[in-house]
């Protein structure tokens, strides 16, 4: 986009200034307007109609003639001062062609479009609907987005309201408004502080309040696919509520010799195991990470093939040095999946498929392994029931409700880490959907945390 | 363009009163000046 004024757009100092405005620095500017808005906002300031902001992509921005704080006196001879912004908005919406503005320019302050060229790419970690936002200065410019959406932030001039385009909608003429990171963080921390002082009775069971919730004891006896209970590295007994805003992302181009591990996350009994098995049938392409264990090797087992057999003392030392993505204890022996085991699959040129507890995502994401995280979600209760009947599996109604509840909890707590969600209503369909996604990972660039790319 | 359609479809007189504000701006919670709803801006 060019900042040079359009040929038909001019700025002049009038010969005879209308003196009834009592201003001695009145300017006349001309901007060509189509049926689209010019791309500036106005606000009332007492009697005055003042430019609130100039929006990227519009005619006003391209002309470079209108600036925040400019006081609009007249447009095409129609007096604006004293009118409400709504009235002005209606009058201008009906205008087309050359618009002649009479303005008192704002005191020039550090103009010249700071950071015009640098775009910040972020992934949203929260849902946002401008219709529900009391604080957005201009609702008609608000962009709604959902957790996981990528936003291209093209202006951070207003510290509270960023101008942005949503990924996939870059062809929009005008940028939109989204809350800035600072503003969102501040707002949420206030909301939390308020709700802590005045706890609502209808609080979701998943919400932890600082210092209000007694430590939750981990339930023993939840079995992971490996047949032994898994506990993640991070002991998740009590975490203050984290405020999620945005995460900076960057494009990662696939590399043939560095395949991203696929991590399947989801509630138990949802079919993650079957999905993983289906993928692993293609053993040329997919492989599992070989787990470590402290139990004794059986005769038919091969070290480094079935398990990495290590001593109990070594295992405990490795836990402490954070070598494990997750680990657990079963019948007095440790079992675990190490970062190195995943890395060696990556180095062999294969795609590592992992079924992990969502708590393991943190350590995996801070590694160099660039995991691709797939959430395997249950369908609706009714569909889940039909699926169980179809597959001839016995079930209790309570179990189904429990699966759905667990999935909901996982999604609300870890949803911002998910790259993809598959609703597993039919294993075959889910498998093909997953495979299709994995295929496209090898061809197309993806948005990943910026830190992953900077570290390359 | 979506934004333009949105702008067109908006009623010109939008109040910013909302009962949920009462919940949010609890009178006993001191809100920073930043968290006062700003003066309404309209797109031209």
PDB file of C-alpha atoms in Angstrom, chain A residues 125-396:
ATOM      1  CA  UNK A 125      -5.844 -17.728  22.932  1.00  0.00           C
ATOM      2  CA  UNK A 126      -9.331 -16.472  23.744  1.00  0.00           C
ATOM      3  CA  UNK A 127     -12.659 -15.987  22.020  1.00  0.00           C
ATOM      4  CA  UNK A 128     -13.737 -12.456  21.230  1.00  0.00           C
ATOM      5  CA  UNK A 129     -17.010 -10.932  20.083  1.00  0.00           C
ATOM      6  CA  UNK A 130     -17.087  -7.151  19.653  1.00  0.00           C
ATOM      7  CA  UNK A 131     -20.869  -7.230  20.031  1.00  0.00           C
ATOM      8  CA  UNK A 132     -20.403  -8.160  23.684  1.00  0.00           C
ATOM      9  CA  UNK A 133     -17.651  -5.657  24.335  1.00  0.00           C
ATOM     10  CA  UNK A 134     -18.549  -2.495  26.196  1.00  0.00           C
ATOM     11  CA  UNK A 135     -15.092  -1.073  25.775  1.00  0.00           C
ATOM     12  CA  UNK A 136     -14.477  -1.204  22.060  1.00  0.00           C
ATOM     13  CA  UNK A 137     -14.374   2.391  20.826  1.00  0.00           C
ATOM     14  CA  UNK A 138     -15.908   1.617  17.448  1.00  0.00           C
ATOM     15  CA  UNK A 139     -18.053  -1.475  17.384  1.00  0.00           C
ATOM     16  CA  UNK A 140     -18.577  -1.480  13.639  1.00  0.00           C
ATOM     17  CA  UNK A 141     -14.839  -2.002  13.187  1.00  0.00           C
ATOM     18  CA  UNK A 142     -14.603  -4.864  15.674  1.00  0.00           C
ATOM     19  CA  UNK A 143     -13.327  -8.225  14.463  1.00  0.00           C
ATOM     20  CA  UNK A 144     -14.713 -11.304  16.113  1.00  0.00           C
ATOM     21  CA  UNK A 145     -12.366 -14.254  16.464  1.00  0.00           C
ATOM     22  CA  UNK A 146     -12.035 -17.554  18.217  1.00  0.00           C
ATOM     23  CA  UNK A 147      -9.339 -19.296  20.180  1.00  0.00           C
ATOM     24  CA  UNK A 148      -6.761 -20.498  17.679  1.00  0.00           C
ATOM     25  CA  UNK A 149      -7.426 -17.868  15.007  1.00  0.00           C
ATOM     26  CA  UNK A 150      -4.396 -16.085  13.599  1.00  0.00           C
ATOM     27  CA  UNK A 151      -4.477 -12.289  13.462  1.00  0.00           C
ATOM     28  CA  UNK A 152      -2.149 -10.013  11.550  1.00  0.00           C
ATOM     29  CA  UNK A 153      -1.612  -6.921  13.677  1.00  0.00           C
ATOM     30  CA  UNK A 154      -0.736  -4.045  11.392  1.00  0.00           C
ATOM     31  CA  UNK A 155      -0.986  -1.139  13.775  1.00  0.00           C
ATOM     32  CA  UNK A 156      -0.259  -0.888  17.468  1.00  0.00           C
ATOM     33  CA  UNK A 157      -0.418   2.911  17.550  1.00  0.00           C
ATOM     34  CA  UNK A 158      -3.329   2.864  19.970  1.00  0.00           C
ATOM     35  CA  UNK A 159      -1.984   1.004  23.008  1.00  0.00           C
ATOM     36  CA  UNK A 160      -5.434  -0.394  23.806  1.00  0.00           C
ATOM     37  CA  UNK A 161      -6.885  -1.189  20.397  1.00  0.00           C
ATOM     38  CA  UNK A 162      -4.829  -2.817  17.712  1.00  0.00           C
ATOM     39  CA  UNK A 163      -5.716  -2.670  14.024  1.00  0.00           C
ATOM     40  CA  UNK A 164      -5.689  -6.108  12.478  1.00  0.00           C
ATOM     41  CA  UNK A 165      -6.746  -8.421   9.691  1.00  0.00           C
ATOM     42  CA  UNK A 166      -7.849 -11.940  10.416  1.00  0.00           C
ATOM     43  CA  UNK A 167      -5.942 -14.734   8.668  1.00  0.00           C
ATOM     44  CA  UNK A 168      -7.775 -15.619   5.493  1.00  0.00           C
ATOM     45  CA  UNK A 169      -9.470 -12.224   5.339  1.00  0.00           C
ATOM     46  CA  UNK A 170      -6.487 -10.125   4.294  1.00  0.00           C
ATOM     47  CA  UNK A 171      -8.455  -9.051   1.229  1.00  0.00           C
ATOM     48  CA  UNK A 172     -10.682  -6.904   3.420  1.00  0.00           C
ATOM     49  CA  UNK A 173     -10.262  -3.281   2.457  1.00  0.00           C
ATOM     50  CA  UNK A 174     -10.330  -1.923   5.975  1.00  0.00           C
ATOM     51  CA  UNK A 175      -8.499  -3.285   8.956  1.00  0.00           C
ATOM     52  CA  UNK A 176     -10.549  -4.047  12.039  1.00  0.00           C
ATOM     53  CA  UNK A 177     -10.097  -3.468  15.748  1.00  0.00           C
ATOM     54  CA  UNK A 178      -9.080  -6.044  18.344  1.00  0.00           C
ATOM     55  CA  UNK A 179      -8.164  -5.508  21.988  1.00  0.00           C
ATOM     56  CA  UNK A 180      -4.418  -5.082  22.461  1.00  0.00           C
ATOM     57  CA  UNK A 181      -2.540  -7.599  24.539  1.00  0.00           C
ATOM     58  CA  UNK A 182      -2.068  -5.109  27.347  1.00  0.00           C
ATOM     59  CA  UNK A 183      -5.703  -4.125  27.382  1.00  0.00           C
ATOM     60  CA  UNK A 184      -6.973  -7.694  27.298  1.00  0.00           C
ATOM     61  CA  UNK A 185      -4.611  -8.740  30.060  1.00  0.00           C
ATOM     62  CA  UNK A 186      -5.581  -5.813  32.239  1.00  0.00           C
ATOM     63  CA  UNK A 187      -9.253  -6.383  31.684  1.00  0.00           C
ATOM     64  CA  UNK A 188      -9.045 -10.072  32.506  1.00  0.00           C
ATOM     65  CA  UNK A 189      -6.945  -9.565  35.617  1.00  0.00           C
ATOM     66  CA  UNK A 190      -9.520  -7.077  36.869  1.00  0.00           C
ATOM     67  CA  UNK A 191     -12.317  -9.454  36.100  1.00  0.00           C
ATOM     68  CA  UNK A 192     -10.488 -12.166  38.030  1.00  0.00           C
ATOM     69  CA  UNK A 193      -9.787  -9.875  40.941  1.00  0.00           C
ATOM     70  CA  UNK A 194     -13.434  -8.883  41.029  1.00  0.00           C
ATOM     71  CA  UNK A 195     -14.715 -12.432  40.849  1.00  0.00           C
ATOM     72  CA  UNK A 196     -12.330 -13.451  43.558  1.00  0.00           C
ATOM     73  CA  UNK A 197     -13.733 -10.848  45.878  1.00  0.00           C
ATOM     74  CA  UNK A 198     -17.277 -11.601  44.900  1.00  0.00           C
ATOM     75  CA  UNK A 199     -17.346 -15.256  44.031  1.00  0.00           C
ATOM     76  CA  UNK A 200     -20.266 -16.220  41.873  1.00  0.00           C
ATOM     77  CA  UNK A 201     -22.177 -19.195  43.073  1.00  0.00           C
ATOM     78  CA  UNK A 202     -22.383 -20.595  39.571  1.00  0.00           C
ATOM     79  CA  UNK A 203     -18.692 -21.166  39.103  1.00  0.00           C
ATOM     80  CA  UNK A 204     -17.396 -23.744  36.691  1.00  0.00           C
ATOM     81  CA  UNK A 205     -15.724 -26.552  38.518  1.00  0.00           C
ATOM     82  CA  UNK A 206     -12.668 -26.159  36.323  1.00  0.00           C
ATOM     83  CA  UNK A 207     -11.975 -22.630  37.425  1.00  0.00           C
ATOM     84  CA  UNK A 208      -9.296 -22.352  40.026  1.00  0.00           C
ATOM     85  CA  UNK A 209      -9.155 -19.215  42.057  1.00  0.00           C
ATOM     86  CA  UNK A 210      -5.934 -18.101  43.603  1.00  0.00           C
ATOM     87  CA  UNK A 211      -5.814 -19.213  47.157  1.00  0.00           C
ATOM     88  CA  UNK A 212      -9.465 -20.148  47.237  1.00  0.00           C
ATOM     89  CA  UNK A 213      -9.357 -23.681  46.040  1.00  0.00           C
ATOM     90  CA  UNK A 214      -8.055 -26.359  48.302  1.00  0.00           C
ATOM     91  CA  UNK A 215      -5.336 -28.414  46.669  1.00  0.00           C
ATOM     92  CA  UNK A 216      -6.855 -31.066  44.528  1.00  0.00           C
ATOM     93  CA  UNK A 217      -5.541 -34.518  45.115  1.00  0.00           C
ATOM     94  CA  UNK A 218      -4.654 -36.462  42.033  1.00  0.00           C
ATOM     95  CA  UNK A 219      -6.804 -39.485  41.563  1.00  0.00           C
ATOM     96  CA  UNK A 220      -4.713 -42.589  41.435  1.00  0.00           C
ATOM     97  CA  UNK A 221      -5.528 -45.376  39.119  1.00  0.00           C
ATOM     98  CA  UNK A 222      -6.233 -43.527  35.898  1.00  0.00           C
ATOM     99  CA  UNK A 223      -4.614 -45.694  33.306  1.00  0.00           C
ATOM    100  CA  UNK A 224      -3.059 -44.414  30.152  1.00  0.00           C
ATOM    101  CA  UNK A 225      -2.864 -46.425  26.950  1.00  0.00           C
ATOM    102  CA  UNK A 226       0.361 -48.002  28.060  1.00  0.00           C
ATOM    103  CA  UNK A 227      -1.507 -49.839  30.784  1.00  0.00           C
ATOM    104  CA  UNK A 228       0.106 -47.870  33.577  1.00  0.00           C
ATOM    105  CA  UNK A 229      -0.863 -44.639  35.252  1.00  0.00           C
ATOM    106  CA  UNK A 230       0.843 -41.642  33.747  1.00  0.00           C
ATOM    107  CA  UNK A 231       1.686 -38.479  35.525  1.00  0.00           C
ATOM    108  CA  UNK A 232       3.094 -35.535  33.722  1.00  0.00           C
ATOM    109  CA  UNK A 233       6.217 -33.769  34.774  1.00  0.00           C
ATOM    110  CA  UNK A 234       4.465 -30.703  35.952  1.00  0.00           C
ATOM    111  CA  UNK A 235       2.621 -31.518  39.099  1.00  0.00           C
ATOM    112  CA  UNK A 236      -0.642 -29.860  38.361  1.00  0.00           C
ATOM    113  CA  UNK A 237      -2.107 -29.812  41.813  1.00  0.00           C
ATOM    114  CA  UNK A 238      -2.593 -26.120  41.994  1.00  0.00           C
ATOM    115  CA  UNK A 239      -2.062 -23.447  39.438  1.00  0.00           C
ATOM    116  CA  UNK A 240      -3.278 -19.915  39.670  1.00  0.00           C
ATOM    117  CA  UNK A 241      -5.513 -19.043  36.787  1.00  0.00           C
ATOM    118  CA  UNK A 242      -3.439 -18.038  33.810  1.00  0.00           C
ATOM    119  CA  UNK A 243      -4.557 -15.076  31.766  1.00  0.00           C
ATOM    120  CA  UNK A 244      -4.526 -15.987  28.117  1.00  0.00           C
ATOM    121  CA  UNK A 245      -4.258 -13.279  25.492  1.00  0.00           C
ATOM    122  CA  UNK A 246      -2.195 -13.694  22.340  1.00  0.00           C
ATOM    123  CA  UNK A 247       0.870 -15.655  21.351  1.00  0.00           C
ATOM    124  CA  UNK A 248       3.235 -14.430  18.675  1.00  0.00           C
ATOM    125  CA  UNK A 249       3.406 -16.861  15.773  1.00  0.00           C
ATOM    126  CA  UNK A 250       5.503 -17.209  12.631  1.00  0.00           C
ATOM    127  CA  UNK A 251       5.287 -19.281   9.470  1.00  0.00           C
ATOM    128  CA  UNK A 252       7.130 -22.566   9.579  1.00  0.00           C
ATOM    129  CA  UNK A 253       7.935 -24.186   6.262  1.00  0.00           C
ATOM    130  CA  UNK A 254       7.900 -27.981   6.260  1.00  0.00           C
ATOM    131  CA  UNK A 255      11.263 -29.710   6.081  1.00  0.00           C
ATOM    132  CA  UNK A 256      11.605 -33.175   4.655  1.00  0.00           C
ATOM    133  CA  UNK A 257      14.135 -34.251   7.280  1.00  0.00           C
ATOM    134  CA  UNK A 258      12.352 -32.783  10.268  1.00  0.00           C
ATOM    135  CA  UNK A 259       8.829 -34.117  10.583  1.00  0.00           C
ATOM    136  CA  UNK A 260       6.634 -32.656  13.285  1.00  0.00           C
ATOM    137  CA  UNK A 261       5.546 -35.202  15.916  1.00  0.00           C
ATOM    138  CA  UNK A 262       1.787 -35.746  16.031  1.00  0.00           C
ATOM    139  CA  UNK A 263       0.389 -35.589  19.554  1.00  0.00           C
ATOM    140  CA  UNK A 264      -3.064 -37.003  20.205  1.00  0.00           C
ATOM    141  CA  UNK A 265      -4.799 -35.456  23.204  1.00  0.00           C
ATOM    142  CA  UNK A 266      -8.218 -36.387  24.472  1.00  0.00           C
ATOM    143  CA  UNK A 267     -10.341 -37.947  27.193  1.00  0.00           C
ATOM    144  CA  UNK A 268      -9.972 -41.687  27.869  1.00  0.00           C
ATOM    145  CA  UNK A 269     -12.014 -44.177  25.814  1.00  0.00           C
ATOM    146  CA  UNK A 270     -12.383 -41.877  22.873  1.00  0.00           C
ATOM    147  CA  UNK A 271     -10.413 -43.882  20.330  1.00  0.00           C
ATOM    148  CA  UNK A 272      -7.004 -42.251  20.403  1.00  0.00           C
ATOM    149  CA  UNK A 273      -5.384 -45.648  20.684  1.00  0.00           C
ATOM    150  CA  UNK A 274      -7.139 -46.945  17.548  1.00  0.00           C
ATOM    151  CA  UNK A 275      -6.224 -43.809  15.625  1.00  0.00           C
ATOM    152  CA  UNK A 276      -2.589 -44.189  16.575  1.00  0.00           C
ATOM    153  CA  UNK A 277      -2.612 -47.878  15.619  1.00  0.00           C
ATOM    154  CA  UNK A 278      -4.121 -47.044  12.216  1.00  0.00           C
ATOM    155  CA  UNK A 279      -1.351 -44.543  11.525  1.00  0.00           C
ATOM    156  CA  UNK A 280       1.387 -46.901  12.710  1.00  0.00           C
ATOM    157  CA  UNK A 281       0.273 -49.552  10.200  1.00  0.00           C
ATOM    158  CA  UNK A 282       2.310 -47.480   7.772  1.00  0.00           C
ATOM    159  CA  UNK A 283       5.559 -48.286   9.540  1.00  0.00           C
ATOM    160  CA  UNK A 284       7.645 -46.725   6.768  1.00  0.00           C
ATOM    161  CA  UNK A 285       6.180 -43.379   7.607  1.00  0.00           C
ATOM    162  CA  UNK A 286       5.122 -43.447  11.263  1.00  0.00           C
ATOM    163  CA  UNK A 287       6.789 -44.665  14.444  1.00  0.00           C
ATOM    164  CA  UNK A 288       6.254 -44.567  18.175  1.00  0.00           C
ATOM    165  CA  UNK A 289       8.804 -43.250  20.626  1.00  0.00           C
ATOM    166  CA  UNK A 290      10.439 -46.088  22.514  1.00  0.00           C
ATOM    167  CA  UNK A 291       9.612 -45.693  26.210  1.00  0.00           C
ATOM    168  CA  UNK A 292      12.013 -46.034  29.120  1.00  0.00           C
ATOM    169  CA  UNK A 293      11.356 -48.358  32.034  1.00  0.00           C
ATOM    170  CA  UNK A 294      13.059 -49.289  35.273  1.00  0.00           C
ATOM    171  CA  UNK A 295      11.607 -52.794  35.334  1.00  0.00           C
ATOM    172  CA  UNK A 296      13.748 -55.804  34.540  1.00  0.00           C
ATOM    173  CA  UNK A 297      14.039 -56.883  30.913  1.00  0.00           C
ATOM    174  CA  UNK A 298      12.183 -60.081  30.013  1.00  0.00           C
ATOM    175  CA  UNK A 299      13.923 -62.724  27.940  1.00  0.00           C
ATOM    176  CA  UNK A 300      12.166 -61.983  24.670  1.00  0.00           C
ATOM    177  CA  UNK A 301      12.634 -58.218  24.984  1.00  0.00           C
ATOM    178  CA  UNK A 302      15.314 -56.203  23.235  1.00  0.00           C
ATOM    179  CA  UNK A 303      16.851 -53.155  24.870  1.00  0.00           C
ATOM    180  CA  UNK A 304      16.337 -50.074  22.750  1.00  0.00           C
ATOM    181  CA  UNK A 305      13.589 -51.769  20.755  1.00  0.00           C
ATOM    182  CA  UNK A 306      10.864 -52.730  23.215  1.00  0.00           C
ATOM    183  CA  UNK A 307      12.039 -50.361  25.937  1.00  0.00           C
ATOM    184  CA  UNK A 308      15.117 -48.509  27.022  1.00  0.00           C
ATOM    185  CA  UNK A 309      15.901 -50.455  30.195  1.00  0.00           C
ATOM    186  CA  UNK A 310      17.517 -48.264  32.838  1.00  0.00           C
ATOM    187  CA  UNK A 311      17.967 -48.504  36.602  1.00  0.00           C
ATOM    188  CA  UNK A 312      15.554 -46.964  39.032  1.00  0.00           C
ATOM    189  CA  UNK A 313      18.213 -44.517  40.223  1.00  0.00           C
ATOM    190  CA  UNK A 314      18.977 -43.478  36.661  1.00  0.00           C
ATOM    191  CA  UNK A 315      15.269 -43.045  35.954  1.00  0.00           C
ATOM    192  CA  UNK A 316      14.832 -40.780  38.965  1.00  0.00           C
ATOM    193  CA  UNK A 317      17.854 -38.721  37.955  1.00  0.00           C
ATOM    194  CA  UNK A 318      16.398 -38.354  34.453  1.00  0.00           C
ATOM    195  CA  UNK A 319      13.057 -37.228  35.875  1.00  0.00           C
ATOM    196  CA  UNK A 320      14.842 -34.542  37.854  1.00  0.00           C
ATOM    197  CA  UNK A 321      16.777 -33.358  34.829  1.00  0.00           C
ATOM    198  CA  UNK A 322      13.482 -33.051  32.936  1.00  0.00           C
ATOM    199  CA  UNK A 323      14.265 -35.597  30.296  1.00  0.00           C
ATOM    200  CA  UNK A 324      10.746 -37.011  30.303  1.00  0.00           C
ATOM    201  CA  UNK A 325       7.742 -35.580  28.586  1.00  0.00           C
ATOM    202  CA  UNK A 326       5.672 -37.742  30.872  1.00  0.00           C
ATOM    203  CA  UNK A 327       6.258 -40.592  33.228  1.00  0.00           C
ATOM    204  CA  UNK A 328       4.386 -42.784  35.651  1.00  0.00           C
ATOM    205  CA  UNK A 329       4.764 -45.689  37.998  1.00  0.00           C
ATOM    206  CA  UNK A 330       3.156 -49.082  37.572  1.00  0.00           C
ATOM    207  CA  UNK A 331       3.747 -52.107  39.798  1.00  0.00           C
ATOM    208  CA  UNK A 332       6.767 -50.483  41.443  1.00  0.00           C
ATOM    209  CA  UNK A 333       8.470 -49.671  38.152  1.00  0.00           C
ATOM    210  CA  UNK A 334       8.801 -46.399  36.297  1.00  0.00           C
ATOM    211  CA  UNK A 335       7.715 -45.950  32.710  1.00  0.00           C
ATOM    212  CA  UNK A 336       8.129 -42.816  30.661  1.00  0.00           C
ATOM    213  CA  UNK A 337       8.523 -41.176  27.302  1.00  0.00           C
ATOM    214  CA  UNK A 338      11.623 -39.049  26.922  1.00  0.00           C
ATOM    215  CA  UNK A 339      12.274 -36.063  24.694  1.00  0.00           C
ATOM    216  CA  UNK A 340      15.290 -37.907  23.315  1.00  0.00           C
ATOM    217  CA  UNK A 341      13.186 -40.911  22.319  1.00  0.00           C
ATOM    218  CA  UNK A 342      10.884 -38.606  20.335  1.00  0.00           C
ATOM    219  CA  UNK A 343      13.879 -36.829  18.846  1.00  0.00           C
ATOM    220  CA  UNK A 344      15.413 -40.061  17.627  1.00  0.00           C
ATOM    221  CA  UNK A 345      12.198 -40.869  15.713  1.00  0.00           C
ATOM    222  CA  UNK A 346      12.341 -37.401  14.153  1.00  0.00           C
ATOM    223  CA  UNK A 347      16.002 -37.954  13.251  1.00  0.00           C
ATOM    224  CA  UNK A 348      15.135 -41.233  11.569  1.00  0.00           C
ATOM    225  CA  UNK A 349      12.964 -39.237   9.159  1.00  0.00           C
ATOM    226  CA  UNK A 350       9.685 -40.668  10.456  1.00  0.00           C
ATOM    227  CA  UNK A 351       6.646 -39.049  11.987  1.00  0.00           C
ATOM    228  CA  UNK A 352       6.421 -39.728  15.709  1.00  0.00           C
ATOM    229  CA  UNK A 353       2.888 -40.432  16.945  1.00  0.00           C
ATOM    230  CA  UNK A 354       2.283 -39.819  20.637  1.00  0.00           C
ATOM    231  CA  UNK A 355      -0.714 -40.174  22.891  1.00  0.00           C
ATOM    232  CA  UNK A 356      -0.070 -37.854  25.790  1.00  0.00           C
ATOM    233  CA  UNK A 357      -1.726 -36.235  28.731  1.00  0.00           C
ATOM    234  CA  UNK A 358      -2.367 -32.545  28.016  1.00  0.00           C
ATOM    235  CA  UNK A 359      -0.115 -31.646  30.938  1.00  0.00           C
ATOM    236  CA  UNK A 360       2.792 -32.895  28.849  1.00  0.00           C
ATOM    237  CA  UNK A 361       2.203 -30.221  26.242  1.00  0.00           C
ATOM    238  CA  UNK A 362       4.024 -27.529  28.168  1.00  0.00           C
ATOM    239  CA  UNK A 363       7.351 -29.323  28.256  1.00  0.00           C
ATOM    240  CA  UNK A 364       6.943 -30.532  24.682  1.00  0.00           C
ATOM    241  CA  UNK A 365       6.181 -27.043  23.423  1.00  0.00           C
ATOM    242  CA  UNK A 366       9.249 -25.578  25.088  1.00  0.00           C
ATOM    243  CA  UNK A 367      11.440 -28.188  23.392  1.00  0.00           C
ATOM    244  CA  UNK A 368      12.733 -28.015  19.824  1.00  0.00           C
ATOM    245  CA  UNK A 369      10.373 -30.737  18.610  1.00  0.00           C
ATOM    246  CA  UNK A 370       7.553 -28.557  17.225  1.00  0.00           C
ATOM    247  CA  UNK A 371       4.675 -30.896  18.084  1.00  0.00           C
ATOM    248  CA  UNK A 372       1.448 -30.784  16.092  1.00  0.00           C
ATOM    249  CA  UNK A 373      -1.333 -31.184  18.624  1.00  0.00           C
ATOM    250  CA  UNK A 374      -4.581 -32.909  17.714  1.00  0.00           C
ATOM    251  CA  UNK A 375      -7.480 -32.974  20.123  1.00  0.00           C
ATOM    252  CA  UNK A 376      -9.642 -36.057  19.674  1.00  0.00           C
ATOM    253  CA  UNK A 377     -13.056 -34.982  20.886  1.00  0.00           C
ATOM    254  CA  UNK A 378     -16.222 -36.954  21.510  1.00  0.00           C
ATOM    255  CA  UNK A 379     -19.359 -36.270  19.458  1.00  0.00           C
ATOM    256  CA  UNK A 380     -22.616 -35.334  21.165  1.00  0.00           C
ATOM    257  CA  UNK A 381     -23.922 -37.603  23.904  1.00  0.00           C
ATOM    258  CA  UNK A 382     -26.512 -39.105  21.574  1.00  0.00           C
ATOM    259  CA  UNK A 383     -23.969 -39.792  18.823  1.00  0.00           C
ATOM    260  CA  UNK A 384     -21.522 -41.221  21.349  1.00  0.00           C
ATOM    261  CA  UNK A 385     -24.219 -43.602  22.561  1.00  0.00           C
ATOM    262  CA  UNK A 386     -24.968 -44.714  19.000  1.00  0.00           C
ATOM    263  CA  UNK A 387     -21.275 -45.187  18.312  1.00  0.00           C
ATOM    264  CA  UNK A 388     -20.875 -47.477  21.326  1.00  0.00           C
ATOM    265  CA  UNK A 389     -23.910 -49.489  20.252  1.00  0.00           C
ATOM    266  CA  UNK A 390     -22.604 -49.677  16.680  1.00  0.00           C
ATOM    267  CA  UNK A 391     -19.251 -50.960  17.878  1.00  0.00           C
ATOM    268  CA  UNK A 392     -20.948 -53.439  20.185  1.00  0.00           C
ATOM    269  CA  UNK A 393     -19.274 -52.005  23.274  1.00  0.00           C
ATOM    270  CA  UNK A 394     -20.938 -52.209  26.647  1.00  0.00           C
ATOM    271  CA  UNK A 395     -21.191 -48.877  28.426  1.00  0.00           C
ATOM    272  CA  UNK A 396     -22.830 -47.061  31.286  1.00  0.00           C
TER     273      UNK A 396
END
